[in-house]
PDB file of C-alpha atoms and ligand atoms in Angstrom:
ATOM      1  CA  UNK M   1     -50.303  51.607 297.574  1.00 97.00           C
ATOM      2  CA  UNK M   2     -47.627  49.024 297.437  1.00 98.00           C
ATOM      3  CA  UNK M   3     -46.049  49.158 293.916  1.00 98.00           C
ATOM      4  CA  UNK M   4     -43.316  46.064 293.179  1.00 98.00           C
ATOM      5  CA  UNK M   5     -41.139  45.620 290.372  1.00 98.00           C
ATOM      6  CA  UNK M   6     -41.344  41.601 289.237  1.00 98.00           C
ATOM      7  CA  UNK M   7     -39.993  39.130 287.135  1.00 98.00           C
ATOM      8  CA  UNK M   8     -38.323  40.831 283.793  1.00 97.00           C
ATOM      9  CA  UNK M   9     -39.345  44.503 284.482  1.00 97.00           C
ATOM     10  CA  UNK M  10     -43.104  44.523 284.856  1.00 98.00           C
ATOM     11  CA  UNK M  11     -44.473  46.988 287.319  1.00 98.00           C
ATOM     12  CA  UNK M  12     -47.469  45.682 289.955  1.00 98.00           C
ATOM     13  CA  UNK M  13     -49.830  46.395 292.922  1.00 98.00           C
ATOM     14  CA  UNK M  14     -50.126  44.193 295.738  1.00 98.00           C
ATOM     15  CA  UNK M  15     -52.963  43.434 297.504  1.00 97.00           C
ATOM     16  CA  UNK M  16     -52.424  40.433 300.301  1.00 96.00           C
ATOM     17  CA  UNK M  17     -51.324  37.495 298.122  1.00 97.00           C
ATOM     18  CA  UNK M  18     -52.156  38.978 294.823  1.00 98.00           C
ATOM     19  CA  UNK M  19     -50.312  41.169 292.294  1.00 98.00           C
ATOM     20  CA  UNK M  20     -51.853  43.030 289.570  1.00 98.00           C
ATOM     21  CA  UNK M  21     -49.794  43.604 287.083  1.00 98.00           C
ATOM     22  CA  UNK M  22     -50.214  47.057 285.914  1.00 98.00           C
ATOM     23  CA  UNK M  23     -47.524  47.544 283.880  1.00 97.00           C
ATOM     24  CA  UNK M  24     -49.711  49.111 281.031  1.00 95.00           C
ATOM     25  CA  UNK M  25     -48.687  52.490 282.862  1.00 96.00           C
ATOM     26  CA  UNK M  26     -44.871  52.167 281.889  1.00 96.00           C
ATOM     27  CA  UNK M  27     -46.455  53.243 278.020  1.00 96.00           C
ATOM     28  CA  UNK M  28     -46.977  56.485 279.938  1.00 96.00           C
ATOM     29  CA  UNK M  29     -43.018  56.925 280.662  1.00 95.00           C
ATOM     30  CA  UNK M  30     -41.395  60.117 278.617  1.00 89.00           C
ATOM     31  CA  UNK M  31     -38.822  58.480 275.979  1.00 92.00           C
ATOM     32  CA  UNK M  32     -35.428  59.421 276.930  1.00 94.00           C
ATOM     33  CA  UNK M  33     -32.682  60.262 274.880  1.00 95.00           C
ATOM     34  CA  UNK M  34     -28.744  60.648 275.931  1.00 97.00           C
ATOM     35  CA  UNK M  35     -27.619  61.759 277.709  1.00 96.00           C
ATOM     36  CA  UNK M  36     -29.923  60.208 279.939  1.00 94.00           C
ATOM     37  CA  UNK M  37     -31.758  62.355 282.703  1.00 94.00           C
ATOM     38  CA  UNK M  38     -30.690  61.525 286.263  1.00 96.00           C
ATOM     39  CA  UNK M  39     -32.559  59.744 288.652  1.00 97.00           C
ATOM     40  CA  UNK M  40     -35.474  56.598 288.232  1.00 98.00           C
ATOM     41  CA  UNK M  41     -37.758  57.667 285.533  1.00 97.00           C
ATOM     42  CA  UNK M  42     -40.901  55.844 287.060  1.00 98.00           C
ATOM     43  CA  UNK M  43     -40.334  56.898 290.879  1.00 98.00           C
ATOM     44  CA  UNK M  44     -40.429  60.716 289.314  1.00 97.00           C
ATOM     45  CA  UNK M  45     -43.424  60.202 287.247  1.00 97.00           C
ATOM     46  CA  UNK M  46     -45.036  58.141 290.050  1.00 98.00           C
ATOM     47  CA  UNK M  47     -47.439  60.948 291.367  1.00 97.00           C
ATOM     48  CA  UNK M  48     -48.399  61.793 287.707  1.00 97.00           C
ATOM     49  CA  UNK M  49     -49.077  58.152 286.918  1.00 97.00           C
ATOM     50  CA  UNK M  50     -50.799  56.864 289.870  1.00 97.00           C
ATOM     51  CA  UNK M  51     -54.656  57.724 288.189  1.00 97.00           C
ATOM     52  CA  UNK M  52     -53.440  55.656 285.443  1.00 96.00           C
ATOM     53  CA  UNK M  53     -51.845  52.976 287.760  1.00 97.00           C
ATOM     54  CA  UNK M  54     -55.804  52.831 289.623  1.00 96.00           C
ATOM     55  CA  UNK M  55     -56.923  52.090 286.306  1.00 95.00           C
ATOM     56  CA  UNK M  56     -54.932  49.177 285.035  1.00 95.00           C
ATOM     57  CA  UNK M  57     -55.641  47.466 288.317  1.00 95.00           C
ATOM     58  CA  UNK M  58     -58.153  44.431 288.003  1.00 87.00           C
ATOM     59  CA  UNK M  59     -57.670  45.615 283.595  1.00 90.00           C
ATOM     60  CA  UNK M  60     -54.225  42.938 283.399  1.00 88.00           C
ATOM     61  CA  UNK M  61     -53.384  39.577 284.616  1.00 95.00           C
ATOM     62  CA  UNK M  62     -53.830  39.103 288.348  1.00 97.00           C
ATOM     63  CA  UNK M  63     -50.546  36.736 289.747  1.00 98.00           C
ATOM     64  CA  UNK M  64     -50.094  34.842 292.614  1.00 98.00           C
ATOM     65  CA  UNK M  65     -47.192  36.793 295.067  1.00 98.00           C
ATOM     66  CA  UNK M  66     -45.409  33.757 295.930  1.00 97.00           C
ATOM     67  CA  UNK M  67     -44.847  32.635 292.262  1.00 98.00           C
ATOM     68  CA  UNK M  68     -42.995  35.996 290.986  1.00 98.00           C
ATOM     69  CA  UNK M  69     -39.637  36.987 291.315  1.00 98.00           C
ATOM     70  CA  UNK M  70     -39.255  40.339 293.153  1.00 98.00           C
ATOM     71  CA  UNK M  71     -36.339  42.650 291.964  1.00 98.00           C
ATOM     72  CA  UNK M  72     -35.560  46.144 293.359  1.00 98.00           C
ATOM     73  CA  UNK M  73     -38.579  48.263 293.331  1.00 98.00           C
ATOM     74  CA  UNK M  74     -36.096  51.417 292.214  1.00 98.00           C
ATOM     75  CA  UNK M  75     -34.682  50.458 289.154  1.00 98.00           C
ATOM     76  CA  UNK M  76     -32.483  53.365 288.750  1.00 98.00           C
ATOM     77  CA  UNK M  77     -31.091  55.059 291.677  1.00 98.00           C
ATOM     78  CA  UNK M  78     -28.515  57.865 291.446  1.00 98.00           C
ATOM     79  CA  UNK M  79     -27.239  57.030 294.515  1.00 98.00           C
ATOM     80  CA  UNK M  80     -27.728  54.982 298.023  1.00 98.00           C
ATOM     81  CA  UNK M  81     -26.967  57.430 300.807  1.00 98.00           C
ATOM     82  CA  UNK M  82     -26.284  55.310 304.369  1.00 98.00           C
ATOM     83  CA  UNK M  83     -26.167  56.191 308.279  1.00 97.00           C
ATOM     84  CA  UNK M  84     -23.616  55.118 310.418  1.00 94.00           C
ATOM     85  CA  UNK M  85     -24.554  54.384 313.792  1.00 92.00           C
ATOM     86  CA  UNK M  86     -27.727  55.920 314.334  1.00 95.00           C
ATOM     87  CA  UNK M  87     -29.273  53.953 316.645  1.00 93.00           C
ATOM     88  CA  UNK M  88     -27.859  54.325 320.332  1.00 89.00           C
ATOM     89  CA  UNK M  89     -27.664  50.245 321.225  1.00 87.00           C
ATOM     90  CA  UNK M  90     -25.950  50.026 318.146  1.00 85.00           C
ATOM     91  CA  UNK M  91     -23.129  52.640 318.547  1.00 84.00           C
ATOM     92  CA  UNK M  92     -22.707  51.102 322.083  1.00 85.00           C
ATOM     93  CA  UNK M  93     -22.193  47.459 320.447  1.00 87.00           C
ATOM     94  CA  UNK M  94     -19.723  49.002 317.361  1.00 85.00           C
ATOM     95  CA  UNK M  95     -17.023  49.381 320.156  1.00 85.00           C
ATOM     96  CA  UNK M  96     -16.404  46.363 319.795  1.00 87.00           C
ATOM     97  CA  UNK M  97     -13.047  45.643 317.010  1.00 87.00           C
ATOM     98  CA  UNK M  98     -14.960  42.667 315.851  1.00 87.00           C
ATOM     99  CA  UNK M  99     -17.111  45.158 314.267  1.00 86.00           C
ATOM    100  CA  UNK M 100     -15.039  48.361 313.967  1.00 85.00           C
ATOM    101  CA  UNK M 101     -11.516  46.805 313.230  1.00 83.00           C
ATOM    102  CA  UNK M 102     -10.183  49.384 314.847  1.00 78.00           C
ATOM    103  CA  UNK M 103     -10.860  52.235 312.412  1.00 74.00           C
ATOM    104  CA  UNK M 104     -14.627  52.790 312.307  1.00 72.00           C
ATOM    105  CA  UNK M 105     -14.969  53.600 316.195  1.00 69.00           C
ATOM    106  CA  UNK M 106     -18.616  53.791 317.480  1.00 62.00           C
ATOM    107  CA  UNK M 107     -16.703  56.776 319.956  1.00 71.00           C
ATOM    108  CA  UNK M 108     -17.690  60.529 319.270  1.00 79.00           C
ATOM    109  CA  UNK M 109     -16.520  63.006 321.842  1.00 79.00           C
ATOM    110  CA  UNK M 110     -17.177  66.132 321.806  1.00 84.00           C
ATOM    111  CA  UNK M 111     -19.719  65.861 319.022  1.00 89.00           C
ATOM    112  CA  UNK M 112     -23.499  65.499 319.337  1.00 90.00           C
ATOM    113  CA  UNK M 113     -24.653  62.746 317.629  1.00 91.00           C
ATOM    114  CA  UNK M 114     -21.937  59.870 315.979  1.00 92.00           C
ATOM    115  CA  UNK M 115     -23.452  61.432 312.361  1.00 94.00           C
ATOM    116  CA  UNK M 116     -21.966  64.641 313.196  1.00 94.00           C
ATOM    117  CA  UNK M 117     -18.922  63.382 313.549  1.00 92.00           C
ATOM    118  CA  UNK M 118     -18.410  60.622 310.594  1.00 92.00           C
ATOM    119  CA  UNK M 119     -21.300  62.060 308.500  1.00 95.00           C
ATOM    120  CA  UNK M 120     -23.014  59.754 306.079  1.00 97.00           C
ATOM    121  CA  UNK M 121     -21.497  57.129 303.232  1.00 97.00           C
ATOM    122  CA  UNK M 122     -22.361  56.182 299.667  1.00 98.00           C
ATOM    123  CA  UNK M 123     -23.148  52.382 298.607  1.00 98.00           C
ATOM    124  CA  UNK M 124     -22.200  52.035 295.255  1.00 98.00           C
ATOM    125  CA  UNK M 125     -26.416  52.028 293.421  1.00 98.00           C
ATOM    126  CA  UNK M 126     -24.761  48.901 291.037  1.00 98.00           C
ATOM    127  CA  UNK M 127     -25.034  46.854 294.612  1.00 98.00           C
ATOM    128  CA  UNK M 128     -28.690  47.001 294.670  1.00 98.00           C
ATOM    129  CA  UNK M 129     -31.207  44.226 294.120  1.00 98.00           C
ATOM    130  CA  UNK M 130     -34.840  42.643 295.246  1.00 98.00           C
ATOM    131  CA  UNK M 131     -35.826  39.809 297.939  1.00 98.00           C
ATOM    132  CA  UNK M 132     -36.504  37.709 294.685  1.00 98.00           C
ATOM    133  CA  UNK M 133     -32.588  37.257 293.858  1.00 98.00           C
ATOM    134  CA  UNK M 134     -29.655  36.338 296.193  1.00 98.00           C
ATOM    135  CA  UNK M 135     -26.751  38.233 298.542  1.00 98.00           C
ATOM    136  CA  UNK M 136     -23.422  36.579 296.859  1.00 98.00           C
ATOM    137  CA  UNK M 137     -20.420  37.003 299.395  1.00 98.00           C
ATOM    138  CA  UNK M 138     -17.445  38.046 297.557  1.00 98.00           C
ATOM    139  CA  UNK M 139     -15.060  36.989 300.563  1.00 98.00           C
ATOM    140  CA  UNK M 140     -17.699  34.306 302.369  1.00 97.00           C
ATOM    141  CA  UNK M 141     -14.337  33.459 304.602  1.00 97.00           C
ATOM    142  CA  UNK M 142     -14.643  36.844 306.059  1.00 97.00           C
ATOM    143  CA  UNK M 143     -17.209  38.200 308.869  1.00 97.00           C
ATOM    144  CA  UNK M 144     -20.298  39.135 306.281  1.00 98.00           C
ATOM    145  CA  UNK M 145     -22.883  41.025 308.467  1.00 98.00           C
ATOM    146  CA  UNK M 146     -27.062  41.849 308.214  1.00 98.00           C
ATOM    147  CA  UNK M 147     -28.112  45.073 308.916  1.00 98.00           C
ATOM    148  CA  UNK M 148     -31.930  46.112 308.842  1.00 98.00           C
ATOM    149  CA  UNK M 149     -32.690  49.135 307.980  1.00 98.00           C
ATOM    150  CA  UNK M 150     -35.968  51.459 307.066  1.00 98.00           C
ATOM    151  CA  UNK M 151     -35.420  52.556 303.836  1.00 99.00           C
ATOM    152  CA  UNK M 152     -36.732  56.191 302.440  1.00 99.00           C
ATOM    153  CA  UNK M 153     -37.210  56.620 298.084  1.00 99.00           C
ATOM    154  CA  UNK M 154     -36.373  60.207 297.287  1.00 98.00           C
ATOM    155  CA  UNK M 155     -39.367  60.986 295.226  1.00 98.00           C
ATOM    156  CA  UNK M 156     -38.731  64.541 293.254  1.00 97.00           C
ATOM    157  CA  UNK M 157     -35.677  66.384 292.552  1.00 98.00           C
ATOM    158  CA  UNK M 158     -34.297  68.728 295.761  1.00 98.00           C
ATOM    159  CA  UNK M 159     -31.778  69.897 297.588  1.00 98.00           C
ATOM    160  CA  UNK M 160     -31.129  72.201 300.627  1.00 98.00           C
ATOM    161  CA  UNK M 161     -34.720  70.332 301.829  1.00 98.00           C
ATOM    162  CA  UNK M 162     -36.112  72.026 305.547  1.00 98.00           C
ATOM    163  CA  UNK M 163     -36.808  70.308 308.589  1.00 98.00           C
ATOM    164  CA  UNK M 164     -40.724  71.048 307.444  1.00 98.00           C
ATOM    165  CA  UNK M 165     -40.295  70.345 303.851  1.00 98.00           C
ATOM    166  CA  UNK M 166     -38.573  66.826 304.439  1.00 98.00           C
ATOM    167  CA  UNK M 167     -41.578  64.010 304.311  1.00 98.00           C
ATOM    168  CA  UNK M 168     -42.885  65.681 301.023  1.00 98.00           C
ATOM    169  CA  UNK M 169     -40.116  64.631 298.914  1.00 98.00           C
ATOM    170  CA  UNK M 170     -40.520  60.868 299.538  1.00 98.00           C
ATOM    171  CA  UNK M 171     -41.873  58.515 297.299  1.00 98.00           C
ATOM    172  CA  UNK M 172     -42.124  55.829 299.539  1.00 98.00           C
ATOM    173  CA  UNK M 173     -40.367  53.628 302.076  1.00 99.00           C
ATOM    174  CA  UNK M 174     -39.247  49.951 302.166  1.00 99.00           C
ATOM    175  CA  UNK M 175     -36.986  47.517 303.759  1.00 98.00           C
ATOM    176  CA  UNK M 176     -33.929  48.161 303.241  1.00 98.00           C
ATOM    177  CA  UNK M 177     -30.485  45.749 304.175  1.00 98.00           C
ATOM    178  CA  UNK M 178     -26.921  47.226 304.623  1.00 98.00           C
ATOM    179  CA  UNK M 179     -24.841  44.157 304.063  1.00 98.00           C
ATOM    180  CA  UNK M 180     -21.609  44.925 304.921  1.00 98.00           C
ATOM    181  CA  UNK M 181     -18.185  42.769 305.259  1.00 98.00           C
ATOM    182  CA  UNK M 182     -16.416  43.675 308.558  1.00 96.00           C
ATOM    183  CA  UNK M 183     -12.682  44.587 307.827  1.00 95.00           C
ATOM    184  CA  UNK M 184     -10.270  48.078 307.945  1.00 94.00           C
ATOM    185  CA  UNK M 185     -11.420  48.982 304.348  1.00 96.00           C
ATOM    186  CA  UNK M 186     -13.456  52.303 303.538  1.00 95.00           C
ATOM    187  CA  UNK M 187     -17.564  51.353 304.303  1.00 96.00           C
ATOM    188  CA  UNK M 188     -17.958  52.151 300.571  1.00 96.00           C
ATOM    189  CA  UNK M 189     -15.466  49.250 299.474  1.00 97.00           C
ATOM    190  CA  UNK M 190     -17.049  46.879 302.264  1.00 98.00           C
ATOM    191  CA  UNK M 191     -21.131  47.766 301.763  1.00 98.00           C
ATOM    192  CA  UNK M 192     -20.828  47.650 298.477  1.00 98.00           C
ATOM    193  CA  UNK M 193     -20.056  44.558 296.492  1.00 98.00           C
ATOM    194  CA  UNK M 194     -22.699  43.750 293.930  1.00 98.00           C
ATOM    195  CA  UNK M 195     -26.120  42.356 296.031  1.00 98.00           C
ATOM    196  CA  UNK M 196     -25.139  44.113 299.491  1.00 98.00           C
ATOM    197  CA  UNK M 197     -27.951  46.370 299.168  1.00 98.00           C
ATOM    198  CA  UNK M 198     -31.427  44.658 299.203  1.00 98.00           C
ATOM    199  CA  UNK M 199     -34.352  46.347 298.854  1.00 98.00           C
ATOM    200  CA  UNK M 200     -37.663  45.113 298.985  1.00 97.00           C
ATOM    201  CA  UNK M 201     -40.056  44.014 299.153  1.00 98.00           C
ATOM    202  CA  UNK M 202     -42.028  46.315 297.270  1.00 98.00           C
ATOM    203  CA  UNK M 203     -42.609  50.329 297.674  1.00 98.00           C
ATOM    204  CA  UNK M 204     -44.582  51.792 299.801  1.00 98.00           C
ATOM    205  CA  UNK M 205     -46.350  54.850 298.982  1.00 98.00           C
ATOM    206  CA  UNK M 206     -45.735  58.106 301.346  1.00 98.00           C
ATOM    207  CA  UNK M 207     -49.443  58.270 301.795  1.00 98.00           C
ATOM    208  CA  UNK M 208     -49.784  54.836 303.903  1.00 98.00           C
ATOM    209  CA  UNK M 209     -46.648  56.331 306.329  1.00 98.00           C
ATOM    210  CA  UNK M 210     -47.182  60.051 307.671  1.00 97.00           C
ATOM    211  CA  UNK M 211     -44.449  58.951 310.666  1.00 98.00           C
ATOM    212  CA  UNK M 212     -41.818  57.166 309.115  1.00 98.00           C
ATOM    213  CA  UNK M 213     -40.030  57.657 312.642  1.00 98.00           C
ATOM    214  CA  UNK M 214     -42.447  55.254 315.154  1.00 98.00           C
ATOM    215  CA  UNK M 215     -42.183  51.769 313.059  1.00 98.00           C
ATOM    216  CA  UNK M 216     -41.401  48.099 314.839  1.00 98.00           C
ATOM    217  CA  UNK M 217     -39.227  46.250 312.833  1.00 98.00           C
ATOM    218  CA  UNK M 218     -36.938  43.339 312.657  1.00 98.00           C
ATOM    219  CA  UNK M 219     -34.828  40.252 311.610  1.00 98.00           C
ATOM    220  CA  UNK M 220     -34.335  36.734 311.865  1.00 98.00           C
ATOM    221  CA  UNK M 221     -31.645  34.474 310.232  1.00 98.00           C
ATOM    222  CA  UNK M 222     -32.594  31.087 310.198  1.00 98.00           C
ATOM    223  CA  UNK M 223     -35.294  31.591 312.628  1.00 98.00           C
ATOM    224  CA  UNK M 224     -33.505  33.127 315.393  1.00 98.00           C
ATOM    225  CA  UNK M 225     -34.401  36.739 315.785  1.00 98.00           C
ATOM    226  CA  UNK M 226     -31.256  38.897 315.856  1.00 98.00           C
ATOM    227  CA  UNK M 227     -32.284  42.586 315.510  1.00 97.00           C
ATOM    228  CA  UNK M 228     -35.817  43.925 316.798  1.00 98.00           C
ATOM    229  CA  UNK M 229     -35.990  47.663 317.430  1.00 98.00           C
ATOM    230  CA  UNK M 230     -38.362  50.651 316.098  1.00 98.00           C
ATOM    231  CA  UNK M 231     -37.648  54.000 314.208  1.00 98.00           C
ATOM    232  CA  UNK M 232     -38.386  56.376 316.885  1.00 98.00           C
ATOM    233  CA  UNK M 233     -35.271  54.766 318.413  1.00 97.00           C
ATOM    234  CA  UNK M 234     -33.319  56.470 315.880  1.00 98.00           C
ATOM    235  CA  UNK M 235     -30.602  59.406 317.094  1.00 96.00           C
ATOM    236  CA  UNK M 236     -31.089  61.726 313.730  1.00 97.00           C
ATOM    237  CA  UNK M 237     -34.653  60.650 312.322  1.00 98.00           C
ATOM    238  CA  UNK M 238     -35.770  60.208 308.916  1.00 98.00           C
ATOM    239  CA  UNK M 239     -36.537  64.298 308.460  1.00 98.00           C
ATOM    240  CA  UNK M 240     -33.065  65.113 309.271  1.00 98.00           C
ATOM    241  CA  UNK M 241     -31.576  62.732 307.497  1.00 98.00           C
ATOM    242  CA  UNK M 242     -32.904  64.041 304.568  1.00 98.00           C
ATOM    243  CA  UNK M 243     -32.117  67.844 305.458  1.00 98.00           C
ATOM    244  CA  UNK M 244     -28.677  66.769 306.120  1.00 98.00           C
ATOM    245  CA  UNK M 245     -28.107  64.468 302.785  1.00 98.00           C
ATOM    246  CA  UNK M 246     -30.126  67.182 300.604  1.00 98.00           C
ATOM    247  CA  UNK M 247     -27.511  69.799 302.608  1.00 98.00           C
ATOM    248  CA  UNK M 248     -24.721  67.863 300.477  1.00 97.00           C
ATOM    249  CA  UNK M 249     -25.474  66.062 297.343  1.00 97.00           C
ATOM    250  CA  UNK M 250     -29.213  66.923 294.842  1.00 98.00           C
ATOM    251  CA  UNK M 251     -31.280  64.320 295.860  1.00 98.00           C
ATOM    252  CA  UNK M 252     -32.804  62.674 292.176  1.00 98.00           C
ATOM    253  CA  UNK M 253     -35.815  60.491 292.357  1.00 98.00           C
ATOM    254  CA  UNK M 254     -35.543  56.881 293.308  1.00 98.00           C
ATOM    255  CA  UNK M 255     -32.137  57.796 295.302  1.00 98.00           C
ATOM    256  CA  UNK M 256     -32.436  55.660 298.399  1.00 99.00           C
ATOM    257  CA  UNK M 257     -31.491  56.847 302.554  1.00 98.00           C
ATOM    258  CA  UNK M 258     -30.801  53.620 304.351  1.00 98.00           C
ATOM    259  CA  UNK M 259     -31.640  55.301 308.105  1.00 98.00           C
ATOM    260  CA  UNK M 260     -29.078  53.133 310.021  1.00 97.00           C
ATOM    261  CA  UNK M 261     -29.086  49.648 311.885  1.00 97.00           C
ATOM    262  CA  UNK M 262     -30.155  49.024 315.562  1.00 96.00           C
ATOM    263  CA  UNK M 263     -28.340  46.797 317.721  1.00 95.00           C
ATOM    264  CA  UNK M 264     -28.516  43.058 316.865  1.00 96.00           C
ATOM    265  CA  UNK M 265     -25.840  43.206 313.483  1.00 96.00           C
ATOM    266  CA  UNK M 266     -24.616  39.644 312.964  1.00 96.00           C
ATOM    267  CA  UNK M 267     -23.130  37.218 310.580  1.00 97.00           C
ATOM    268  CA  UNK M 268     -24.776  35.318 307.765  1.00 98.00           C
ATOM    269  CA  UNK M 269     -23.370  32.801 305.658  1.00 98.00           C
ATOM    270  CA  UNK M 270     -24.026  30.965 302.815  1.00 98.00           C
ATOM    271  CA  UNK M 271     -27.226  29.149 302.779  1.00 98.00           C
ATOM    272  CA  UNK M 272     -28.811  31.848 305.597  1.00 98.00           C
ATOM    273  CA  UNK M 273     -32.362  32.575 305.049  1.00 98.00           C
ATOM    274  CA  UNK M 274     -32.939  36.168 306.321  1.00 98.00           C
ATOM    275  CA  UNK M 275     -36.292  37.461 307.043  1.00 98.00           C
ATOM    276  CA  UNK M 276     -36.650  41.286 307.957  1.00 98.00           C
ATOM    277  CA  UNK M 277     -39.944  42.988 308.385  1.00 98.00           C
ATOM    278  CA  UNK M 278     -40.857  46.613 309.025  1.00 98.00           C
ATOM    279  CA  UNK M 279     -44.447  47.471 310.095  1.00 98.00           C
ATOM    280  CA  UNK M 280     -46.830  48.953 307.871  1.00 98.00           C
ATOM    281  CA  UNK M 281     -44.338  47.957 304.785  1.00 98.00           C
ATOM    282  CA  UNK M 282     -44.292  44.292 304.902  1.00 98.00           C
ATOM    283  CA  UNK M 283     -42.577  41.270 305.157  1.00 98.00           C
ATOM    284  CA  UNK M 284     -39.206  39.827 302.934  1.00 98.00           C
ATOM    285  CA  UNK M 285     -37.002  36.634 303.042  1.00 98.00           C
ATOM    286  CA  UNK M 286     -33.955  36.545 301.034  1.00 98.00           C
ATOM    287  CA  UNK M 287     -31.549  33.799 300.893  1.00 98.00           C
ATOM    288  CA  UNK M 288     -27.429  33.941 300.541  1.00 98.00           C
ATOM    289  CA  UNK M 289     -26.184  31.696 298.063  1.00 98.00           C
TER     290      UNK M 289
HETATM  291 MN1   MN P   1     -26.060  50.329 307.949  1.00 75.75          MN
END
């Protein structure tokens, strides 16, 4: 099922060109009270509601994709866990100090993968937003950089998660873009300005992905293709990412694993029209203003 978020909060299904809105399901959500529980409160309920979600489709309006305004389809992640160089093109390209200024070397002797050396990063969750709104550059006079990215949604509460265990915790998947400014700072200071995480374009449920780690995806700015690679390309796949972010931090639902960027990262500016697609999830343009 592919479950967006639209316009001012309403929750639908999409089917080709169509959404149902089905946000009759959201009467289903437990009232909170502070302090408030952590995590999105419809990506944990989603197993529980998805009889009633069948239900409300074809029972409310039916809208026209094009016309709506996609937002994030997680709301209300804890956090936004990132990969650094994780695919092996990629770490080859980062030597260069256009992209690692000198501080975030793509080098890791005497370590196995670059992961085990620099670990993972947090984007700040207040960075997030959907294909429907806009990447703002906070310093457009600096080098402001696309990366693509599959994207996993944590879907229940876990930590210390097995190798074996791994898949059954996810929600869903989407596209996910690591916009980052190039510079000496700290990755959290330069990934996460508000808009520099995109998300999108809707979620895709678990069920429609058993391998998360053999998908073709890609990117084009203004037409020109600049990243085109595929998840089994990645150095530490999607189940040990989330063995080795669960090993650290709870995972809550709706927290987000961007899985790393191939090779291909390059500028955008304002005006760019960025178009990323991932199979079996689907296809997303977003501007920058
Ligand atoms: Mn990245």
């Amino acid at each position: 099922m592919r479950i967006c978020r639209f316009d001012h909060d309403r929750i639908g299904v999409v089917k080709g060109d169509v959404v149902h809105d089905v946000s009759g399901v959201l009467a289903e959500l437990d009232s909170v009270r502070w302090p408030l529980p952590a995590g999105d409160l419809f990506v944990g309920a989603l197993d529980r509601l998805r009889p009633t979600i069948k239900a409300e489709i074809g029972r409310g309006p039916q809208l026209p994709l094009s016309e709506l305004q996609l937002l994030s389809p997680v709301a209300n992640p804890t956090k936004i866990i990132a990969a650094p160089l994780n695919y092996p093109l990629h770490v080859l390209e980062a030597a260069d100090s256009a992209i690692n200024h000198g501080v975030h070397y793509g080098t890791h002797d005497g370590f196995e993968t670059p992961i085990d050396k620099f670990g993972l990063f947090l984007k700040s969750p207040t960075g997030l937003i959907g294909c429907g709104e806009e990447i703002v550059l906070p310093f457009p006079d600096r080098r402001n950089d696309h990366e693509v990215e599959l994207a996993v949604i944590i879907g229940r509460k876990c930590r210390h998660v097995s190798r074996q265990d791994a898949l059954t915790r996810v929600a869903g998947y989407a596209i996910g873009l690591d916009m980052t400014i190039r510079g000496p700072e700290d990755r959290s200071y330069r990934k996460s300005p508000d808009s520099f995480s995109v998300l999108g374009p809707w979620l895709v449920t678990a069920d429609e992905i058993p391998e998360p780690d053999a998908l073709e995806f890609s990117i084009r700015v203004d037409g020109e293709l600049r990243q085109h690679s595929n998840t089994a390309r990645l150095i530490v796949d999607v189940r040990d990412l989330i063995v080795r972010a669960s090993a650290l931090y709870t995972l809550y639902p709706g927290d987000i694993i961007l899985t790393g960027t191939p090779e291909g990262v390059g500028e955008v500016h304002s005006g760019s029209l960025l178009e990323a697609s991932i199979e079996r999830i689907g296809d997303m343009q977003v501007r920058v203003a």
